[in-house]
Coordinates of C-alpha atoms and ligand atoms in Angstrom, one line a residue:
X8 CA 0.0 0.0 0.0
X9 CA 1.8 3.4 -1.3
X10 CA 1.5 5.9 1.8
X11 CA -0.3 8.6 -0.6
X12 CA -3.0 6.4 -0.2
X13 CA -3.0 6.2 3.1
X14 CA -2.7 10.2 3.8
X15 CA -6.4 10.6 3.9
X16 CA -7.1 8.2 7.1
X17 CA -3.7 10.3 9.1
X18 CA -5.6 13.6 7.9
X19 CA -8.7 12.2 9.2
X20 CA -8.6 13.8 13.2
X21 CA -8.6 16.9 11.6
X22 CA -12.0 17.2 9.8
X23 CA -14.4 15.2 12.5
X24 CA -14.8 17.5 14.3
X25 CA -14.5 21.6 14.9
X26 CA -15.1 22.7 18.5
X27 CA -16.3 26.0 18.5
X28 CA -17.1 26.5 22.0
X29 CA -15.1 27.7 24.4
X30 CA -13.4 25.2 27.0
X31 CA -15.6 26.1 30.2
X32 CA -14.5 24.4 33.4
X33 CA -17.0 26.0 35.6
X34 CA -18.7 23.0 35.6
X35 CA -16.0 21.6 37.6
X36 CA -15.7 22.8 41.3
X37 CA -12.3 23.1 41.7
X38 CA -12.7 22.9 45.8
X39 CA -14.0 19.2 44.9
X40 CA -11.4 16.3 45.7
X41 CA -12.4 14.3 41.7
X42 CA -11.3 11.2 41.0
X43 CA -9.3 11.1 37.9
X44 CA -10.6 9.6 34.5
X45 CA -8.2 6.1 34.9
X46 CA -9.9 5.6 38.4
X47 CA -14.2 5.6 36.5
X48 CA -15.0 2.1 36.2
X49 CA -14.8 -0.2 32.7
X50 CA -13.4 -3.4 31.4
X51 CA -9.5 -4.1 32.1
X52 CA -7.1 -2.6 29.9
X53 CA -3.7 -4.7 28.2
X54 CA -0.7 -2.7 26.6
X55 CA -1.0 -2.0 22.7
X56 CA -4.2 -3.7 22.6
X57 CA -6.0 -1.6 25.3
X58 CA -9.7 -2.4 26.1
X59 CA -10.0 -4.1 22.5
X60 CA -9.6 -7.4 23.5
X61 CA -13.1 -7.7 25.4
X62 CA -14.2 -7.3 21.9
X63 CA -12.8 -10.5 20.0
X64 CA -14.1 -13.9 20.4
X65 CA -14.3 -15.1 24.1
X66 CA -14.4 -11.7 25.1
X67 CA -16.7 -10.4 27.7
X68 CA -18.4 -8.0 25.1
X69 CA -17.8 -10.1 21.8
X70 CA -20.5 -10.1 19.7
X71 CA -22.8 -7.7 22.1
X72 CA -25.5 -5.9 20.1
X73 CA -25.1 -2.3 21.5
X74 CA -28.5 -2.8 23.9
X75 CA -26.8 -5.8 25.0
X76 CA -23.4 -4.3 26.0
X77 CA -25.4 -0.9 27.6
X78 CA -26.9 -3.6 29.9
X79 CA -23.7 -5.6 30.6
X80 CA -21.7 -2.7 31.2
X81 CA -24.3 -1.2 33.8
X82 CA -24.6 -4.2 35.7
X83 CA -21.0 -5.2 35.7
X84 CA -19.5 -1.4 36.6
X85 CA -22.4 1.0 37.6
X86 CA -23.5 3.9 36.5
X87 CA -20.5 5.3 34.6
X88 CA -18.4 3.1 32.5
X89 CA -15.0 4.1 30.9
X90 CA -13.0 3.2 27.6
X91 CA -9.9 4.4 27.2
X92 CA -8.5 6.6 23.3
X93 CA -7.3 3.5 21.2
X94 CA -7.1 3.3 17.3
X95 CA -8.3 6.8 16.4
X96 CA -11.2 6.8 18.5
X97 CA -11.3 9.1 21.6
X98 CA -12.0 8.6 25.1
X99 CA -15.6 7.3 25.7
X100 CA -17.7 7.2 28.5
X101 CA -20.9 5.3 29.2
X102 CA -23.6 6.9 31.1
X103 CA -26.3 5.3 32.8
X104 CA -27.7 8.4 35.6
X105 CA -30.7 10.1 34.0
X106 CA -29.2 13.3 36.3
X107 CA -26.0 13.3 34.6
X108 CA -27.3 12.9 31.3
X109 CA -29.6 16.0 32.1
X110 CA -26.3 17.9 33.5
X111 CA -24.7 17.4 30.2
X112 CA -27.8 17.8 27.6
X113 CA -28.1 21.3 29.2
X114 CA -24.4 22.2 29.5
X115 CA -23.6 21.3 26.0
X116 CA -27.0 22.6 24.4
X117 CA -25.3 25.7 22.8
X118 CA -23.2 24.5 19.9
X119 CA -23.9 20.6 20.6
X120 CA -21.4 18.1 19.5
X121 CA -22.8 15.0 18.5
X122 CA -20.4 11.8 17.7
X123 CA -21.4 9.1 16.0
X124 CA -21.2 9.8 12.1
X125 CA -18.0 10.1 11.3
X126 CA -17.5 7.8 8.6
X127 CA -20.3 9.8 7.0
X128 CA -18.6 12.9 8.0
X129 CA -15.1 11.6 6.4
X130 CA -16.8 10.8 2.7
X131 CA -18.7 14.1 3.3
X132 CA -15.9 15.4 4.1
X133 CA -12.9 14.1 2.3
X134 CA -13.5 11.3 0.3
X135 CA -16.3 13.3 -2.0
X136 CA -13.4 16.3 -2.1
X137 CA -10.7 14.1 -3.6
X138 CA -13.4 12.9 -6.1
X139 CA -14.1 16.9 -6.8
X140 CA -17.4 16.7 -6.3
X141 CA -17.6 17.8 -2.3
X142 CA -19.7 20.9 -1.5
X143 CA -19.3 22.9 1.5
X144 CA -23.2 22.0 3.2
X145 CA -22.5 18.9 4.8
X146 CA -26.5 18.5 6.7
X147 CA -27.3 18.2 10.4
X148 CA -25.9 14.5 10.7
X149 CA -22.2 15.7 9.8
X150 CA -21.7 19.2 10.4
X151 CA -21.0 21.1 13.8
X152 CA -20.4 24.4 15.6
X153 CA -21.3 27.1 13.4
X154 CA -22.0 25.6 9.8
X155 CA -24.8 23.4 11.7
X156 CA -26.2 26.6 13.5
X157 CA -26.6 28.2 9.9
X158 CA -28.1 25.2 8.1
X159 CA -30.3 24.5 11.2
X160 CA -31.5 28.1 11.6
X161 CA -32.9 28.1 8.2
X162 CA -34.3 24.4 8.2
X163 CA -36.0 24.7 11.8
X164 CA -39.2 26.8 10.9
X165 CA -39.8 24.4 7.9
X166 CA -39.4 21.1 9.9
X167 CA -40.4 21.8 13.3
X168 CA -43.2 24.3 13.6
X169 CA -46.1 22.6 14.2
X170 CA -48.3 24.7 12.0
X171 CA -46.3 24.0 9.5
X172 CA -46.4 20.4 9.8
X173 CA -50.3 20.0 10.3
X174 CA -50.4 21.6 6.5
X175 CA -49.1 18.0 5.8
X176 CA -51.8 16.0 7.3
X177 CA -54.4 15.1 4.4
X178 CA -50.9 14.2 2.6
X179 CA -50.1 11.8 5.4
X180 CA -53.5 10.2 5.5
X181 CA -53.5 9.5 2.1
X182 CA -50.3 7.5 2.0
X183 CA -51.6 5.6 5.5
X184 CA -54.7 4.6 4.0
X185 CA -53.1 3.5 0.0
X186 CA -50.9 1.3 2.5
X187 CA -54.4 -0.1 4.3
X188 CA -55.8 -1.1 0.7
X189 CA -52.0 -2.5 -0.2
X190 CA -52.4 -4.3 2.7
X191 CA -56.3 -5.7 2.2
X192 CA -55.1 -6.5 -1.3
X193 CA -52.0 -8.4 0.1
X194 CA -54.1 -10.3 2.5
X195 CA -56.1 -11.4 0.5
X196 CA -54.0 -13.3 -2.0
X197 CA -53.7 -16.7 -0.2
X198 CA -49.8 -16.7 -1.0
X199 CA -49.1 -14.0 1.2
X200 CA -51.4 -14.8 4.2
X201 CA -51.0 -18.5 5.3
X202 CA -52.6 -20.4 7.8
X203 CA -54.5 -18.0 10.7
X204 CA -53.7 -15.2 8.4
X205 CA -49.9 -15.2 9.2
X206 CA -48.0 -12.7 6.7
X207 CA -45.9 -14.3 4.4
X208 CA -44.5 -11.7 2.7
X209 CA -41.5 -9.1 3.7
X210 CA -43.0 -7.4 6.6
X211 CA -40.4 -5.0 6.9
X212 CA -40.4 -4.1 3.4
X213 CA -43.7 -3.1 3.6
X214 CA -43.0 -0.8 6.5
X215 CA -40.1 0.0 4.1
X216 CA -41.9 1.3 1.7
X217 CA -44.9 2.8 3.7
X218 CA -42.1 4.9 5.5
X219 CA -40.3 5.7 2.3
X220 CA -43.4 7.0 0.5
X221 CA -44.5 9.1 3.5
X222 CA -40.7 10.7 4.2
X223 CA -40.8 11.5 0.2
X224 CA -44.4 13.3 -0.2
X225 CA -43.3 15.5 2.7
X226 CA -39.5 16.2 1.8
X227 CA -40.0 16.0 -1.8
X228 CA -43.7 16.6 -2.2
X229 CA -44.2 13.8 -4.7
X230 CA -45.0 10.5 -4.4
X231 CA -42.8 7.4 -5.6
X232 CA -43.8 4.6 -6.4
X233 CA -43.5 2.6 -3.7
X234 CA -46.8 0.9 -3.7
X235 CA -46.6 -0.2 -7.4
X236 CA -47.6 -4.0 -6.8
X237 CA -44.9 -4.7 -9.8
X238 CA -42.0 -2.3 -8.4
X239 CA -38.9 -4.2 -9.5
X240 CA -36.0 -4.9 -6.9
X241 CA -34.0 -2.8 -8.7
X242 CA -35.8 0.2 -8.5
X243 CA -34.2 3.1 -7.2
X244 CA -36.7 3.1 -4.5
X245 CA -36.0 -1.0 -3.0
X246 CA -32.3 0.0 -3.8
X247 CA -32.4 3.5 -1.6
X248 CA -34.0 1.2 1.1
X249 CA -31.4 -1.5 1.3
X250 CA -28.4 1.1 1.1
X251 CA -30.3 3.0 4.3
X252 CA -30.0 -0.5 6.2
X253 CA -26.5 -0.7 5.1
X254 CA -25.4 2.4 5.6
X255 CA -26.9 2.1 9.7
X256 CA -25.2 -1.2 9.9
X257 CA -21.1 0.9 8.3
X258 CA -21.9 3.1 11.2
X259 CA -22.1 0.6 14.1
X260 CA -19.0 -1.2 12.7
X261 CA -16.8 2.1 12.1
X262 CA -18.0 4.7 14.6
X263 CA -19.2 2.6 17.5
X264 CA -17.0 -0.8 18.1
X265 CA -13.1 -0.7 17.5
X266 CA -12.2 -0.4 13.8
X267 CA -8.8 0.2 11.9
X268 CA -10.7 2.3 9.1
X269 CA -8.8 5.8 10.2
X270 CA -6.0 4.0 9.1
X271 CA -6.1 1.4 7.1
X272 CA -8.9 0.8 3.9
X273 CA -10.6 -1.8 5.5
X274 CA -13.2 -3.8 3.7
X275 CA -16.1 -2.1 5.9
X276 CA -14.9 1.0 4.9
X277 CA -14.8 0.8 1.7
X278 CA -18.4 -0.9 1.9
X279 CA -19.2 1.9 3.9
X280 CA -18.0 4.6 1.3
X281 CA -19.8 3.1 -1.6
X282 CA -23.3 3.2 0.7
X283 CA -22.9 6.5 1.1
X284 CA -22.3 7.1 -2.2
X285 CA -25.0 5.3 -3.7
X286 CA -27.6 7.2 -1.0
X287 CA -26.3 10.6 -2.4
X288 CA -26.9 8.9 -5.8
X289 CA -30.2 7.8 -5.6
X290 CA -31.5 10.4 -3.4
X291 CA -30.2 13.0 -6.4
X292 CA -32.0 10.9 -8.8
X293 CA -35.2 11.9 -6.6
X294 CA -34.6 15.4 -5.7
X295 CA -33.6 16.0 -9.7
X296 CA -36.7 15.0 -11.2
X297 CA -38.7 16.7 -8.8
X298 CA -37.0 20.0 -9.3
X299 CA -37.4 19.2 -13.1
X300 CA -40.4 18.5 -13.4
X301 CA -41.0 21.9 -10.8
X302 CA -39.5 23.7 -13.3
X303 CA -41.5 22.2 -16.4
X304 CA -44.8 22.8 -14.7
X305 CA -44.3 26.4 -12.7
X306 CA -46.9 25.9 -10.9
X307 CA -48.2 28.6 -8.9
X308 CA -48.6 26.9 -5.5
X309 CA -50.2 27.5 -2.7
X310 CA -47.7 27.5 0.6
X311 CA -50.1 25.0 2.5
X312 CA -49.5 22.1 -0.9
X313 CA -45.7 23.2 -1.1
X314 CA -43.0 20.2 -0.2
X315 CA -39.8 21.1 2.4
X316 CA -38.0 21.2 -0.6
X317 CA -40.0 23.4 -2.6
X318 CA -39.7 26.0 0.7
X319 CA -36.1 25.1 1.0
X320 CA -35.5 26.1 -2.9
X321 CA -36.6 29.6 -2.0
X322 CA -34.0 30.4 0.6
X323 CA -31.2 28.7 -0.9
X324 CA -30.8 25.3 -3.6
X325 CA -28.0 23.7 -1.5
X326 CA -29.6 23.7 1.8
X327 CA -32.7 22.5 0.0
X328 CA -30.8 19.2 -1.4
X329 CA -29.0 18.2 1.2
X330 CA -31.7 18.6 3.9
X331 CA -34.0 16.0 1.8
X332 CA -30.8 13.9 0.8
X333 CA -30.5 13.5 4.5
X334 CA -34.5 13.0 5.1
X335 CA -34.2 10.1 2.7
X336 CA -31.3 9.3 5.1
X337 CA -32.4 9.8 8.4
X338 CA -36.6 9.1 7.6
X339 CA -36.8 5.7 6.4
X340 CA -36.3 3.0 8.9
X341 CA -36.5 5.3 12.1
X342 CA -40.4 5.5 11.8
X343 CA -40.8 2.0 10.0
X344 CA -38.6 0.1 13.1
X345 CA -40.5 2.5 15.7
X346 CA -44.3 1.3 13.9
X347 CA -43.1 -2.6 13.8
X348 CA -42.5 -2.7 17.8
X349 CA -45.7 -0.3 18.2
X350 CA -47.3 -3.2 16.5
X351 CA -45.7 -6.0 18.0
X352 CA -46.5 -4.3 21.5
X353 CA -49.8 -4.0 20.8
X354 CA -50.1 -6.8 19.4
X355 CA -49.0 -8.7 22.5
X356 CA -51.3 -6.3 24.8
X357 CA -54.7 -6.9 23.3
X358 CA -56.5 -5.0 26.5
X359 CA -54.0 -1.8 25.1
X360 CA -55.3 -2.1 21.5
X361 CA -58.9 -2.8 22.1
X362 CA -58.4 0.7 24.3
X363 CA -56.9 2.2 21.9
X364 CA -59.3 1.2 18.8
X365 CA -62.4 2.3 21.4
X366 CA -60.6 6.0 22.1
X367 CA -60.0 6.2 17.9
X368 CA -63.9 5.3 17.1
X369 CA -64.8 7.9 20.2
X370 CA -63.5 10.7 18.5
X371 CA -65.5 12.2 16.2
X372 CA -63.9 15.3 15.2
X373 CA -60.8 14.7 13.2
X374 CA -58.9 17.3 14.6
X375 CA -59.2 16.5 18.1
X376 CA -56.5 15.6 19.9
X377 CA -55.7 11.9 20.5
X378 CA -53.4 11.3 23.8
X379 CA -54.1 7.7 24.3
X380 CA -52.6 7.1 20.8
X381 CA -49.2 9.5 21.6
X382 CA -49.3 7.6 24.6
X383 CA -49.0 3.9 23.0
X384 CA -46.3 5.7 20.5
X385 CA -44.4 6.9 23.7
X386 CA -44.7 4.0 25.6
X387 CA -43.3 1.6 22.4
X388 CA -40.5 4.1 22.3
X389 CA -39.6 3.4 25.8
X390 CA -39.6 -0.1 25.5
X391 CA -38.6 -0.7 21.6
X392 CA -36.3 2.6 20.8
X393 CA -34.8 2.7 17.4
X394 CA -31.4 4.2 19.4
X395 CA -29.9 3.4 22.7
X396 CA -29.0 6.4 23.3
X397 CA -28.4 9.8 23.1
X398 CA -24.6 11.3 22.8
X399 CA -22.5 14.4 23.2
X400 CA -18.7 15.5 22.8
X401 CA -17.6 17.2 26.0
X402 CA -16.7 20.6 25.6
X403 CA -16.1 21.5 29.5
X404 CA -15.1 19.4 32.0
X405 CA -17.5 17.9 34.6
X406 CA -17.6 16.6 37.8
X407 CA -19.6 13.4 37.1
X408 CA -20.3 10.9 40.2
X409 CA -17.1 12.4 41.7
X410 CA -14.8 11.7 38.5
X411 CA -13.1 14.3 36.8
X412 CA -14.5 14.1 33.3
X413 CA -12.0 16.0 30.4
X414 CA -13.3 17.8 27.1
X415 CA -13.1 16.1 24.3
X416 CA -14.8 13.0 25.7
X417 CA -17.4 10.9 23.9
X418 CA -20.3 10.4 26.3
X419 CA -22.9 8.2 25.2
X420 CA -26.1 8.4 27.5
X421 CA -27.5 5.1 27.7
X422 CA -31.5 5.5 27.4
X423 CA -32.4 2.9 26.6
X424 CA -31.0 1.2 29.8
X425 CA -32.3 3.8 32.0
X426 CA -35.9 3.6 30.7
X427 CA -35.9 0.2 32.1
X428 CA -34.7 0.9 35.2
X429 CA -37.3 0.2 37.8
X430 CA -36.6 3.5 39.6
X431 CA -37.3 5.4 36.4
X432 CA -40.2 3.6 35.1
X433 CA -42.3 1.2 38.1
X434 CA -42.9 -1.9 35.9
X435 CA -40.8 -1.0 33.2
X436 CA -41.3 -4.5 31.4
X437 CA -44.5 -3.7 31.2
X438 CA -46.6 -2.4 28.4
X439 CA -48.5 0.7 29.9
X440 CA -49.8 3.5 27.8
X441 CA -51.7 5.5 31.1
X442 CA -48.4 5.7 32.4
X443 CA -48.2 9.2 30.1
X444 CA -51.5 10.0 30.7
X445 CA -52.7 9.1 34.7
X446 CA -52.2 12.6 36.8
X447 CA -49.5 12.9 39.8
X448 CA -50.7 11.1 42.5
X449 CA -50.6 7.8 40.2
X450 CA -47.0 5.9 41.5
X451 CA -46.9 5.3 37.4
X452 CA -47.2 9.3 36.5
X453 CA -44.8 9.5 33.9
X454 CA -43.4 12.9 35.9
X455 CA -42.4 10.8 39.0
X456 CA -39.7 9.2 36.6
X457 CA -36.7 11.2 35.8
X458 CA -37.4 13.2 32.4
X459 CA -33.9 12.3 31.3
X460 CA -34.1 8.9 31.5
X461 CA -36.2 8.9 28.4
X462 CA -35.1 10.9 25.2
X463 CA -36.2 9.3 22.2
X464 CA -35.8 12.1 20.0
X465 CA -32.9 13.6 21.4
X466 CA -32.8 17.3 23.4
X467 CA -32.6 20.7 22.9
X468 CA -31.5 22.6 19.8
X469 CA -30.3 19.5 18.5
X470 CA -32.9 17.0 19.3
X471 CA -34.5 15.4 15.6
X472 CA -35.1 17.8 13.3
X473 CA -37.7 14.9 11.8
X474 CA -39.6 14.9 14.6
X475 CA -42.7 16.8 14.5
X476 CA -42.7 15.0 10.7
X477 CA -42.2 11.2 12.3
X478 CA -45.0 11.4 14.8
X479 CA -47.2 12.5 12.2
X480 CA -46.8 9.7 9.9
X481 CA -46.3 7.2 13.2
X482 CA -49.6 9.0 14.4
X483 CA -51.5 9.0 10.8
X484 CA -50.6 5.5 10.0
X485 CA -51.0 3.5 13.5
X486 CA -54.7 4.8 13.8
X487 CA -55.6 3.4 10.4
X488 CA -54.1 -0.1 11.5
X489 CA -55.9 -0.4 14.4
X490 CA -59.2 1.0 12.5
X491 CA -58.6 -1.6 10.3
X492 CA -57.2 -4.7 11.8
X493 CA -57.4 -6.8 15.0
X494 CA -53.4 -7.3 15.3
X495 CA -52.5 -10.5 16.8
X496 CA -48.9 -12.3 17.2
X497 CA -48.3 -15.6 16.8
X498 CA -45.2 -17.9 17.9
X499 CA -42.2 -17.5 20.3
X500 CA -41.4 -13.5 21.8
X501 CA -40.0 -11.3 18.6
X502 CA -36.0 -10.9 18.7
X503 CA -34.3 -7.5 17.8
X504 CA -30.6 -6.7 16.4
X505 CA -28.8 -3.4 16.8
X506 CA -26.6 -2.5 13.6
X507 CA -26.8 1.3 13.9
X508 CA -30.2 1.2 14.8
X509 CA -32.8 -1.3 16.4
X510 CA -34.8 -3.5 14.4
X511 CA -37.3 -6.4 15.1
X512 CA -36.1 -9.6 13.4
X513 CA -38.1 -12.1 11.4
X514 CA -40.3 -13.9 11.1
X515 CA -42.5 -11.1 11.4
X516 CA -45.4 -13.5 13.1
X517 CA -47.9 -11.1 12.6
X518 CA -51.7 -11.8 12.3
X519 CA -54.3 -9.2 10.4
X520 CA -57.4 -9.4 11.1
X521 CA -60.5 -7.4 9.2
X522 CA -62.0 -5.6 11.0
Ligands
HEM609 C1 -39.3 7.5 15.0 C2 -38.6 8.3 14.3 C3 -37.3 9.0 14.6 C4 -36.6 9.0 15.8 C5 -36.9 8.1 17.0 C6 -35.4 9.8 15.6 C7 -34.4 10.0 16.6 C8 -33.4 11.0 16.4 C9 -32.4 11.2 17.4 C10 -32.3 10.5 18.8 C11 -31.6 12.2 17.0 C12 -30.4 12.8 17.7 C13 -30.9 14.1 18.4 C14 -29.9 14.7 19.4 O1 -28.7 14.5 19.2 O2 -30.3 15.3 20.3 C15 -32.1 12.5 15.6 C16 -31.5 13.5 14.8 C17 -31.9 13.7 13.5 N1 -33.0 13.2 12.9 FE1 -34.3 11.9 13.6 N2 -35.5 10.4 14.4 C18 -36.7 10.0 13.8 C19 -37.1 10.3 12.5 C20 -36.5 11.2 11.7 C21 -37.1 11.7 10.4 C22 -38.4 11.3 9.8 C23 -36.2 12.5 9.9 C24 -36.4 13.2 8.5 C25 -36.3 14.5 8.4 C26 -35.1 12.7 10.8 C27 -33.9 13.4 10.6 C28 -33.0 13.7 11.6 C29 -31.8 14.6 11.4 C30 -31.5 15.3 10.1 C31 -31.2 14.6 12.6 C32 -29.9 15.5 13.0 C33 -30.4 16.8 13.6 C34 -29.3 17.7 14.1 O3 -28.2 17.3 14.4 O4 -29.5 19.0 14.0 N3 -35.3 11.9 11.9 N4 -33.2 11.8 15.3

């Protein structure tokens, strides 16, 4: 291997990541007596190899799915677990204290640093630039400090104001209830529901493709043509849904477990490169015919029917594209994985959905308010997140449990974990809606729990930009189900996998029933 090619990955420290805030060590009481970062628990280090070797086969955390090591890691060391800087990857801490995680959401909520992408970041980055074709916007999900403040100042009223976002409702609905008749249809085929009605078919495509088509109308305002019973495998739409899987899956191998990738080409990497150049690709393909055929028509529309990118196009064209290459990104399996364990928990709490379907037919007025249905959404969330967690750099350093914690640290806060925590959430294995809805003297009022043990969409001025957008759809497409369908399960308890993100495994024993 000729060093040139190398250079990139030794260059690579430089571009992850600018800190633009000032070091602030008020946090730290200097009159304090803190332990020092080697003393915070974690798994044993050896010399060269560090804390690596708990990763390889008959290691304590070898093959862990990242839900699986937060829960090994808090019951082995406690509350605050430590890994030590090794192969280009700085010092990272695990939290598992709902306090501490709201101690560090609000300190760093200025110019918020979050890890996590920096493969992405590096072919944003770098690896575009040496193929010419790099432009300076590099979206929410790679840049920081002050080019993220820009792009999210202008994005923010378009994405996150409610009113804005209720303009997109009939939209929603449509694609919800096209998905209920693809799904009647479906059903009714006797290839695709076996015995007791059991779906046959890809039930993660569908969600695929239902979350795919929503994402699109609203970032793109057009729809695809994901529902097309004879849509090929091969279509840009089935190919921009398997590159989003892979593309979750590169980041878990290269920015969450120990890889070489900063400085060698390893075969993830270069897997990892080609995902995210295939994304850009096909999201292009998408964004470039609408804006053609925008231009062909010149429509004069009226601002309630116009897409995120058609509002985005006015302010300015590169924002626009790179905000809905990174919806097609950052939309698709989020709210499809989030539906399938709403489902599954439903499906396995049949006194929930028969609540649930009673409160939906009570409501007569379709813009009322539905709170039992944000509650089932919230509760899923806690039990079935699509993330474990939430994470920040440090930009200050912090007196954390009594250890001195430096700047420049990776601190992942472990939700996940901590919304199962018994002191958080009283019966946290359990399925319980009411538990965002009973008032305070209820022991399961969601307000006796600590707020910060649950962030499913993040905090503050960084928390998910999609989010107002994702519980619309979630909202939109859940009460047609139910509406619809008596949703049963069938078999053995559903298994997940983490490979960026959660997902329920297959077989996807789900039985539809007509309502
Ligand atoms: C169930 C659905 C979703 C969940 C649970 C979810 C969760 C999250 C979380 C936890 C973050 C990190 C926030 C933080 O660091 O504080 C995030 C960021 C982000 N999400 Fe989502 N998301 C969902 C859907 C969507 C959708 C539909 C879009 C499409 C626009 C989207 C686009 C983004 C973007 C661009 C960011 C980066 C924001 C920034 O750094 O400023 N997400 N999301």
């Amino acid at each position: 291997m000729q060093t040139s090619k190398l250079r990139p990955f030794y260059q690579l420290a430089a571009v992850t990541i600018t800190r633009t805030a000032s070091i602030d060590t008020t946090v730290v009481n200097s009159t304090n007596q803190l332990k020092a970062w080697k003393d915070i628990p974690g798994p044993s280090s050896l010399p060269i190899l560090g804390q690596t070797h708990h990763f390889f086969p008959g290691g304590e955390l070898y093959s862990l799915s990242l839900p699986q090591l937060g829960e090994h890691l808090c019951n082995k060391y406690g509350p605050i677990v430590r890994f030590d800087e090794l192969w280009g990857k700085p010092l990272t801490l695990f939290l598992f204290d709902a306090e501490q995680s709201a101690k560090l959401l609000h300190s760093e909520n200025w110019l918020p640093i979050r890890p996590g992408f920096n493969s992405l970041i590096y072919y944003r980055k770098k690896y575009k630039r040496s193929n010419e074709t790099a432009c300076d916007l590099n979206g929410l999900l790679t840049d920081h400090g002050e080019p993220w403040k820009q792009f999210r100042s202008i994005v923010n009223p378009v994405l996150m104001k409610p009113k804005t976002i209720k303009l997109y409702n009939a939209m929603i609905d449509e694609v919800a209830l096209d998905m209920i008749a693809r799904f009647i249809y479906y059903f009714r085929l006797k290839s695709l529901r076996g015995n007791n009605n059991k779906i046959q078919s890809d039930f993660d495509m569908e969600m695929n493709l239902w979350s795919l088509e929503s994402i699109a109308l609203v970032a793109l305002g057009r729809r695809l043509r994901c529902f097309d019973s004879h849509l090929p495998q091969n279509s840009p739409e089935k190919r921009l849904i398997k590159v989003v899987h892979d593309i979750f899956k590169s980041v878990e191998a290269l920015d969450f477990k120990p890889s070489l990738w900063k400085y060698y080409p390893t075969k993830a990497y270069r897997r990892a490169m080609k995902s995210y150049e295939e994304q850009e690709i096909l999201a292009r393909y998408f964004i470039d015919k609408t804006i053609e055929e925008l231009n062909v028509h010149k429509r004069v529309i009226a601002e309630d029917k116009k897409s995120v990118l058609e509002k985005l196009l006015e302010i300015n064209k590169d924002i626009a594209v790179v905000m809905a290459t990174d919806a097609l990104l950052a939309g698709v399996d989020t709210t499809s994985n989030t539906i399938i364990g709403a489902l599954y928990l439903l499906a396995n709490n049949q006194d929930k959905q028969d609540a649930l379907r009673e409160k939906i037919r009570s409501v007569t007025d379709e813009n009322e308010k539905r709170p039992y249905l944000k509650a089932c959404l919230k509760e899923s969330m806690r039990m079935m997140p699509i993330t474990v967690g939430n994470a920040r750099v440090s930009t200050k350093e912090y007196d954390m449990l009594g250890y001195q914690i430096p700047t420049g640290v990776e601190i992942i806060m472990m939700h996940q974990t901590m919304a199962m925590m018994e002191k958080n959430y009283p019966r946290p294995t359990k399925y319980i809606p009411e538990r965002w809805l009973v008032n305070k003297d209820d022991p399961l009022h969601h307000g006796n729990a600590h707020p910060f043990a649950y962030q499913p969409f993040g905090f503050g001025v960084r928390t998910c930009i999609g989010r107002r957008i994702a519980e619309l759809e979630m909202e939109t497409f859940l009460k047609r189900l139910i509406e619809n369908f008596k949703i049963e399960w069938f078999g053995p308890p559903a298994t997940t996998r983490s490979a960026g993100l959660n997902y329920v495994n297959g077989p996807y024993n789900f039985i539809f029933k007509d309502l």
